[in-house]
CSV table of C-alpha atoms and ligand atoms in Angstrom, one decimal:
chain,number,residue,atom,x,y,z
N,1,MET,CA,-138.3,-36.9,72.1
N,2,HIS,CA,-134.8,-35.8,70.6
N,3,GLY,CA,-131.2,-36.8,71.2
N,4,SER,CA,-129.8,-38.2,74.4
N,5,GLU,CA,-133.8,-39.1,75.5
N,6,PHE,CA,-133.1,-42.4,73.6
N,7,ASP,CA,-131.9,-45.3,75.4
N,8,PRO,CA,-128.7,-46.3,72.8
N,9,ALA,CA,-129.9,-49.9,71.5
N,10,HIS,CA,-128.8,-49.1,67.9
N,11,GLN,CA,-125.9,-46.3,66.7
N,12,ILE,CA,-128.8,-44.5,65.3
N,13,ASP,CA,-129.7,-43.6,69.1
N,14,ARG,CA,-126.5,-41.7,69.7
N,15,LEU,CA,-127.3,-39.4,66.6
N,16,ARG,CA,-129.1,-36.1,66.9
N,17,ALA,CA,-129.9,-36.1,62.9
N,18,PRO,CA,-129.3,-38.6,60.0
N,19,LEU,CA,-126.1,-38.8,58.1
N,20,PHE,CA,-128.0,-39.0,54.6
N,21,LEU,CA,-131.1,-38.4,53.4
N,22,SER,CA,-132.0,-40.0,50.2
N,23,TRP,CA,-134.7,-38.1,48.4
N,24,GLN,CA,-137.2,-39.0,45.6
N,25,LEU,CA,-138.2,-36.0,44.2
N,26,THR,CA,-140.9,-36.6,42.1
N,27,ARG,CA,-142.1,-40.6,40.8
N,28,ASP,CA,-142.5,-39.0,37.5
N,29,CYS,CA,-139.6,-40.0,34.9
N,30,ASN,CA,-138.9,-39.7,31.0
N,31,LEU,CA,-138.3,-43.2,31.0
N,32,ALA,CA,-140.8,-46.2,31.4
N,33,CYS,CA,-137.9,-49.0,32.3
N,34,VAL,CA,-139.0,-52.8,32.6
N,35,HIS,CA,-137.1,-53.2,35.9
N,36,CYS,CA,-138.0,-50.1,37.8
N,37,CYS,CA,-138.4,-50.1,41.5
N,38,THR,CA,-140.2,-47.1,41.8
N,39,ASP,CA,-143.0,-47.6,39.3
N,40,SER,CA,-141.8,-44.6,37.2
N,41,ALA,CA,-142.7,-43.5,33.8
N,42,PRO,CA,-143.9,-40.2,31.9
N,43,GLY,CA,-146.9,-38.9,33.6
N,44,ARG,CA,-146.7,-41.0,36.9
N,45,ARG,CA,-146.0,-37.9,39.0
N,46,LEU,CA,-148.2,-38.4,42.5
N,47,LYS,CA,-150.8,-36.3,43.1
N,48,ASP,CA,-149.6,-35.3,46.1
N,49,GLU,CA,-146.0,-34.8,45.7
N,50,LEU,CA,-144.8,-31.8,47.8
N,51,ASP,CA,-145.1,-28.3,46.1
N,52,LEU,CA,-142.6,-25.7,46.2
N,53,GLY,CA,-143.1,-24.3,49.7
N,54,ALA,CA,-143.4,-27.9,50.9
N,55,THR,CA,-140.2,-28.9,49.1
N,56,LEU,CA,-138.5,-25.7,50.7
N,57,ALA,CA,-139.3,-25.8,54.5
N,58,VAL,CA,-137.8,-29.7,53.6
N,59,VAL,CA,-134.5,-27.9,52.8
N,60,GLU,CA,-134.3,-25.4,55.6
N,61,GLN,CA,-134.8,-28.4,57.9
N,62,ILE,CA,-132.0,-30.2,56.4
N,63,LEU,CA,-130.0,-27.6,56.6
N,64,ALA,CA,-130.8,-26.5,60.1
N,65,GLU,CA,-130.4,-30.4,61.3
N,66,ASP,CA,-126.9,-30.2,59.7
N,67,ILE,CA,-127.2,-33.2,57.4
N,68,PRO,CA,-124.2,-33.5,55.5
N,69,TYR,CA,-125.5,-35.6,52.6
N,70,VAL,CA,-128.1,-36.1,50.1
N,71,MET,CA,-129.5,-37.7,47.5
N,72,LEU,CA,-131.6,-36.8,45.2
N,73,CYS,CA,-133.3,-39.3,42.9
N,74,GLY,CA,-136.7,-40.3,41.7
N,75,GLY,CA,-138.3,-41.2,39.4
N,76,GLU,CA,-136.0,-38.4,37.2
N,77,PRO,CA,-134.9,-36.3,39.4
N,78,LEU,CA,-134.1,-33.9,36.3
N,79,VAL,CA,-138.0,-33.9,35.4
N,80,CYS,CA,-139.1,-32.6,39.1
N,81,PRO,CA,-140.2,-28.6,38.2
N,82,HIS,CA,-138.0,-27.8,41.7
N,83,PHE,CA,-134.8,-29.8,41.1
N,84,TRP,CA,-132.5,-26.6,40.6
N,85,THR,CA,-134.2,-25.0,43.1
N,86,ILE,CA,-133.4,-27.7,45.7
N,87,ALA,CA,-130.1,-28.3,44.3
N,88,ASN,CA,-129.1,-25.1,44.3
N,89,ALA,CA,-130.6,-24.3,48.3
N,90,LEU,CA,-128.7,-27.6,49.7
N,91,GLY,CA,-125.5,-27.1,47.7
N,92,ALA,CA,-125.0,-23.3,49.1
N,93,GLY,CA,-125.8,-24.6,52.2
N,94,GLY,CA,-122.6,-26.6,51.5
N,95,VAL,CA,-124.7,-30.1,51.6
N,96,LEU,CA,-122.7,-32.9,49.8
N,97,LEU,CA,-124.9,-34.2,46.8
N,98,LYS,CA,-125.6,-37.3,45.1
N,99,ILE,CA,-127.6,-37.3,42.2
N,100,GLU,CA,-129.1,-40.5,40.8
N,101,THR,CA,-130.3,-39.9,37.2
N,102,ASN,CA,-130.6,-41.5,33.7
N,103,ALA,CA,-128.8,-39.3,31.8
N,104,GLN,CA,-131.0,-38.7,29.3
N,105,LEU,CA,-131.6,-34.9,30.0
N,106,LEU,CA,-127.9,-34.3,31.0
N,107,ASP,CA,-126.5,-31.5,28.3
N,108,ASP,CA,-123.8,-29.2,28.6
N,109,GLU,CA,-125.8,-26.6,30.2
N,110,ALA,CA,-127.3,-28.6,32.7
N,111,LEU,CA,-123.3,-30.1,33.5
N,112,LYS,CA,-122.4,-26.2,34.2
N,113,ARG,CA,-124.9,-26.0,36.8
N,114,LEU,CA,-123.8,-28.9,38.4
N,115,ALA,CA,-120.3,-27.9,38.2
N,116,GLU,CA,-120.7,-25.2,40.3
N,117,LEU,CA,-122.5,-27.5,43.1
N,118,PRO,CA,-120.6,-29.9,46.0
N,119,ILE,CA,-121.5,-33.2,43.8
N,120,ARG,CA,-120.0,-36.4,45.6
N,121,SER,CA,-121.6,-38.4,42.7
N,122,LEU,CA,-123.6,-38.4,39.9
N,123,GLN,CA,-124.7,-41.7,39.6
N,124,VAL,CA,-125.5,-42.8,36.3
N,125,SER,CA,-127.5,-46.0,35.1
N,126,VAL,CA,-125.8,-48.0,32.3
N,127,ASP,CA,-127.7,-51.0,31.8
N,128,GLY,CA,-126.1,-52.4,28.8
N,129,ASP,CA,-123.5,-52.0,26.3
N,130,THR,CA,-124.9,-52.1,23.4
N,131,GLN,CA,-128.3,-50.4,22.5
N,132,GLU,CA,-129.9,-53.5,21.5
N,133,VAL,CA,-129.7,-54.3,24.9
N,134,TYR,CA,-129.8,-51.3,27.0
N,135,GLN,CA,-133.4,-50.4,24.6
N,136,LYS,CA,-135.0,-54.0,25.9
N,137,GLN,CA,-134.6,-52.6,29.4
N,138,ARG,CA,-135.1,-49.1,28.9
N,139,PRO,CA,-137.3,-48.2,25.9
N,140,GLY,CA,-136.6,-45.2,24.0
N,141,ALA,CA,-133.7,-44.4,25.6
N,142,SER,CA,-129.9,-43.7,23.9
N,143,LEU,CA,-127.3,-45.2,25.2
N,144,LYS,CA,-125.1,-43.0,22.8
N,145,LYS,CA,-126.5,-39.8,24.7
N,146,THR,CA,-125.8,-42.0,28.1
N,147,HIS,CA,-122.2,-42.2,27.3
N,148,GLY,CA,-122.1,-38.7,25.5
N,149,ALA,CA,-123.6,-37.4,29.0
N,150,CYS,CA,-120.8,-39.5,31.2
N,151,ALA,CA,-118.1,-38.1,29.0
N,152,LEU,CA,-119.8,-34.8,29.9
N,153,ILE,CA,-119.3,-35.2,33.8
N,154,ARG,CA,-115.7,-36.1,33.5
N,155,ALA,CA,-114.9,-33.5,30.9
N,156,ALA,CA,-116.9,-30.9,33.3
N,157,GLY,CA,-114.4,-32.3,36.3
N,158,LEU,CA,-117.5,-34.1,38.2
N,159,PRO,CA,-117.3,-37.6,39.7
N,160,LEU,CA,-119.2,-40.2,38.0
N,161,GLU,CA,-120.5,-43.4,39.4
N,162,VAL,CA,-122.2,-46.0,37.1
N,163,THR,CA,-125.1,-48.1,38.2
N,164,PHE,CA,-126.0,-51.4,36.6
N,165,ALA,CA,-129.6,-53.1,37.4
N,166,PRO,CA,-129.0,-56.9,36.2
N,167,THR,CA,-131.9,-58.6,34.6
N,168,ARG,CA,-131.9,-61.9,32.1
N,169,LEU,CA,-132.2,-59.1,29.3
N,170,ASN,CA,-128.7,-57.6,29.9
N,171,ILE,CA,-126.5,-59.6,32.5
N,172,HIS,CA,-124.2,-61.1,29.8
N,173,GLU,CA,-123.2,-57.6,29.2
N,174,ALA,CA,-122.3,-56.9,32.9
N,175,GLU,CA,-118.2,-57.2,32.1
N,176,ALA,CA,-118.6,-54.9,29.3
N,177,VAL,CA,-120.2,-52.0,30.9
N,178,ILE,CA,-117.7,-52.3,33.8
N,179,THR,CA,-115.3,-52.1,31.4
N,180,ARG,CA,-116.9,-49.3,29.5
N,181,ALA,CA,-117.7,-47.6,32.6
N,182,ARG,CA,-114.0,-47.8,33.3
N,183,ALA,CA,-113.1,-46.0,30.3
N,184,LEU,CA,-115.5,-43.7,31.1
N,185,GLY,CA,-113.6,-42.5,34.1
N,186,ALA,CA,-116.1,-43.9,36.8
N,187,PHE,CA,-115.2,-43.9,40.4
N,188,ARG,CA,-117.2,-46.5,41.4
N,189,PHE,CA,-119.3,-49.5,39.9
N,190,ASN,CA,-122.4,-50.2,41.8
N,191,THR,CA,-124.2,-53.1,41.4
N,192,GLY,CA,-126.6,-56.0,43.3
N,193,ALA,CA,-129.1,-58.0,42.7
N,194,LEU,CA,-132.4,-57.0,40.7
N,195,MET,CA,-134.9,-56.0,43.5
N,196,GLN,CA,-138.7,-57.3,43.3
N,197,ILE,CA,-140.3,-54.1,43.4
N,198,GLY,CA,-142.6,-51.8,41.7
N,199,THR,CA,-142.6,-52.6,37.6
N,200,ALA,CA,-140.0,-54.9,37.9
N,201,ALA,CA,-141.8,-57.4,40.2
N,202,ARG,CA,-144.6,-56.8,37.5
N,203,HIS,CA,-141.9,-58.3,34.9
N,204,TRP,CA,-140.5,-60.7,37.1
N,205,GLN,CA,-141.0,-63.6,35.2
N,206,LYS,CA,-139.1,-62.5,32.1
N,207,LEU,CA,-136.6,-60.8,33.9
N,208,GLU,CA,-135.3,-62.4,37.2
N,209,PRO,CA,-131.5,-63.7,36.0
N,210,THR,CA,-131.2,-67.5,37.0
N,211,ARG,CA,-129.0,-68.9,39.3
N,212,GLU,CA,-126.6,-69.5,36.5
N,213,GLN,CA,-126.6,-66.2,35.4
N,214,TYR,CA,-126.4,-64.8,39.2
N,215,ALA,CA,-122.8,-67.0,40.0
N,216,ARG,CA,-121.5,-65.9,36.5
N,217,PHE,CA,-122.4,-62.5,37.5
N,218,VAL,CA,-120.4,-62.6,40.9
N,219,THR,CA,-117.3,-64.3,39.7
N,220,VAL,CA,-117.0,-61.3,37.1
N,221,LEU,CA,-117.4,-58.7,39.7
N,222,ALA,CA,-115.3,-60.7,42.2
N,223,GLU,CA,-112.1,-60.8,39.4
N,224,GLN,CA,-113.1,-56.7,38.2
N,225,SER,CA,-112.4,-55.7,41.5
N,226,LYS,CA,-109.4,-56.6,41.7
N,227,VAL,CA,-108.5,-54.7,38.9
N,228,ALA,CA,-106.7,-51.3,39.5
N,229,PRO,CA,-109.4,-50.7,42.3
N,230,GLU,CA,-107.8,-47.5,43.0
N,231,GLN,CA,-109.3,-46.3,40.2
N,232,MET,CA,-112.7,-47.8,40.2
N,233,GLU,CA,-114.0,-49.5,42.8
N,234,ILE,CA,-116.9,-52.1,42.2
N,235,CYS,CA,-119.5,-52.1,45.0
N,236,TYR,CA,-122.3,-55.3,45.2
N,237,ALA,CA,-122.4,-55.2,49.2
N,238,PRO,CA,-125.3,-55.8,50.5
N,239,PHE,CA,-125.9,-58.3,46.9
N,240,ASP,CA,-129.5,-58.4,47.9
N,241,LEU,CA,-132.5,-56.8,49.4
N,242,GLN,CA,-132.5,-59.5,52.5
N,243,GLU,CA,-128.8,-59.2,53.2
N,244,GLY,CA,-129.2,-55.6,53.3
N,245,MET,CA,-132.2,-55.8,55.7
N,246,ARG,CA,-130.5,-58.7,57.8
N,247,ARG,CA,-127.6,-56.2,58.2
N,248,ALA,CA,-130.5,-53.0,58.8
N,249,VAL,CA,-132.1,-55.0,61.9
N,250,VAL,CA,-128.9,-55.3,63.5
N,251,GLU,CA,-127.8,-51.6,63.0
N,252,PRO,CA,-130.5,-49.5,61.1
N,253,PRO,CA,-129.1,-47.1,58.6
N,254,ALA,CA,-128.4,-43.3,59.4
N,255,THR,CA,-130.4,-42.5,56.3
N,256,LEU,CA,-133.9,-41.1,55.8
N,257,LEU,CA,-135.8,-42.3,52.5
N,258,VAL,CA,-138.3,-39.4,52.0
N,259,LEU,CA,-140.6,-40.1,49.0
N,260,PRO,CA,-141.9,-37.5,46.3
N,261,ASN,CA,-145.3,-36.6,48.8
N,262,GLY,CA,-143.0,-36.2,52.1
N,263,TYR,CA,-143.6,-39.6,53.5
N,264,VAL,CA,-140.5,-41.1,55.0
N,265,LYS,CA,-140.2,-44.5,54.6
N,266,VAL,CA,-138.7,-47.0,57.6
N,267,ALA,CA,-136.7,-49.0,54.4
N,268,ALA,CA,-136.9,-49.6,50.8
N,269,ALA,CA,-137.7,-53.4,51.1
N,270,ILE,CA,-140.3,-52.4,53.4
N,271,SER,CA,-144.0,-50.8,52.9
N,272,LEU,CA,-144.1,-49.1,56.6
N,273,ILE,CA,-144.2,-45.3,56.7
N,274,CYS,CA,-142.9,-44.0,59.9
N,275,ALA,CA,-143.7,-39.9,59.2
N,276,ASP,CA,-145.2,-37.4,57.1
N,277,LEU,CA,-143.1,-34.0,56.2
N,278,ARG,CA,-146.2,-32.6,55.6
N,279,GLU,CA,-147.2,-32.9,58.7
N,280,SER,CA,-144.0,-32.8,61.2
N,281,SER,CA,-141.0,-31.9,61.5
N,282,LEU,CA,-137.8,-33.6,59.8
N,283,ALA,CA,-136.7,-34.1,63.7
N,284,HIS,CA,-139.8,-35.3,64.4
N,285,ALA,CA,-139.2,-37.7,61.5
N,286,TRP,CA,-135.6,-38.7,62.7
N,287,ASP,CA,-137.1,-40.0,66.3
N,288,ALA,CA,-139.9,-41.7,64.6
N,289,TYR,CA,-137.6,-43.8,62.4
N,290,ARG,CA,-135.3,-44.1,65.3
N,291,LEU,CA,-138.4,-45.4,67.2
N,292,ALA,CA,-139.6,-47.7,64.3
N,293,TRP,CA,-136.6,-49.8,64.5
N,294,ARG,CA,-137.5,-50.8,67.8
N,295,THR,CA,-141.0,-51.8,67.1
N,296,THR,CA,-142.7,-55.2,66.6
N,297,SER,CA,-144.4,-54.1,63.5
N,298,VAL,CA,-141.0,-53.7,62.0
N,299,ARG,CA,-139.3,-56.2,63.5
N,300,LEU,CA,-142.0,-58.8,61.6
N,301,ALA,CA,-141.9,-57.3,58.8
N,302,VAL,CA,-138.6,-57.4,58.2
N,303,GLU,CA,-138.7,-61.3,59.1
N,304,ARG,CA,-141.1,-61.3,56.3
N,305,VAL,CA,-139.0,-59.6,53.7
N,306,ILE,CA,-135.9,-62.1,54.8
N,307,ALA,CA,-137.8,-65.2,54.2
N,308,ASN,CA,-139.7,-64.5,51.7
N,309,GLN,CA,-138.2,-62.6,48.6
N,310,SER,CA,-142.2,-62.2,46.8
N,311,GLU,CA,-143.0,-60.4,50.0
N,312,HIS,CA,-140.8,-57.2,48.3
N,313,GLN,CA,-143.5,-56.3,46.2
N,314,LYS,CA,-145.4,-55.0,48.2
N,315,ALA,CA,-142.9,-52.5,49.3
N,316,ASN,CA,-144.7,-49.8,47.6
N,317,SER,CA,-148.1,-50.2,49.1
N,318,TRP,CA,-147.2,-47.8,51.8
N,319,GLN,CA,-149.1,-48.4,55.0
N,320,ILE,CA,-148.5,-45.8,57.9
N,321,LEU,CA,-146.8,-47.6,60.9
N,322,ASN,CA,-148.6,-47.4,64.2
N,323,ALA,CA,-145.5,-47.5,66.5
N,324,ALA,CA,-148.2,-47.0,69.4
J,1,SF4,S1,-135.7,-47.0,36.5
J,1,SF4,FE1,-135.3,-44.6,36.8
J,1,SF4,S2,-134.9,-44.2,34.9
J,1,SF4,FE2,-136.0,-46.4,34.5
J,1,SF4,S3,-138.3,-45.6,34.7
J,1,SF4,FE3,-137.3,-45.9,36.6
J,1,SF4,S4,-136.4,-44.0,37.6
J,1,SF4,FE4,-136.9,-44.0,35.4
């Protein structure tokens, strides 16, 4: 079943392939952040992550399906041994790339290589404006190194996007990070409510911002949105996972979310897996994804995460969807 055989209930049913693929290359990371939503940390590579051959098979299918835009993320994508092979092959095929990184490994050499690729965004996490606050959230990481990497990104002529994950530890520095992002030359500042998934869920009691902190945060975002939006846009909608799921159930995004072992997840906030790229093609995964959004299992899972935020903490306990 592919393309026109779908009765178009959603806009995705009219598309023969996804418009965007978000690919978690590895769960491994060089940092162990307290707010991580993917349970990443040093040495936390999954036992069954795709090997080079399986990875290249996915790359070939991305090119064959003409998927225009791919995000490489993790974990930290730069610690994946296949990162450069994947990025170079996709780039050579004309696929636009977004790379989500903590920037600790971005040096001159890496930036030189990235500058040869069709990069639409290098998204760097900047979760604080002082080393003291930044390292509470990202133990062992250097804010100076992150700022230095952002400067190198701009010096290489590459598009910089800054992302900020608010917690009780850093939310008071949000405005300073926005000001910093402007000074660094970012084209976008990206944020939203903290997700109760992965490591963040385990530290929830000490991380979740209070209602008052969130209210002040949103006021700051609204005010800052009016400052030179042509230079840097401030993105914070949908603000939380529930709002995102409410939108997705009406019009599911034309996005495939691929996990490090080749599983394809229906949505970040729910645990259901609709395909496995080790066993089936990307074209089949796209059909399975579109079909998934018509199933009672997905509808019920979405209703549960909309009704109850604490349901989000089950999102990384993957379950195979039985669409029959
Ligand atoms: S938040 Fe990002 S940098 Fe931090 S542990 Fe998770 S994947 Fe690594």
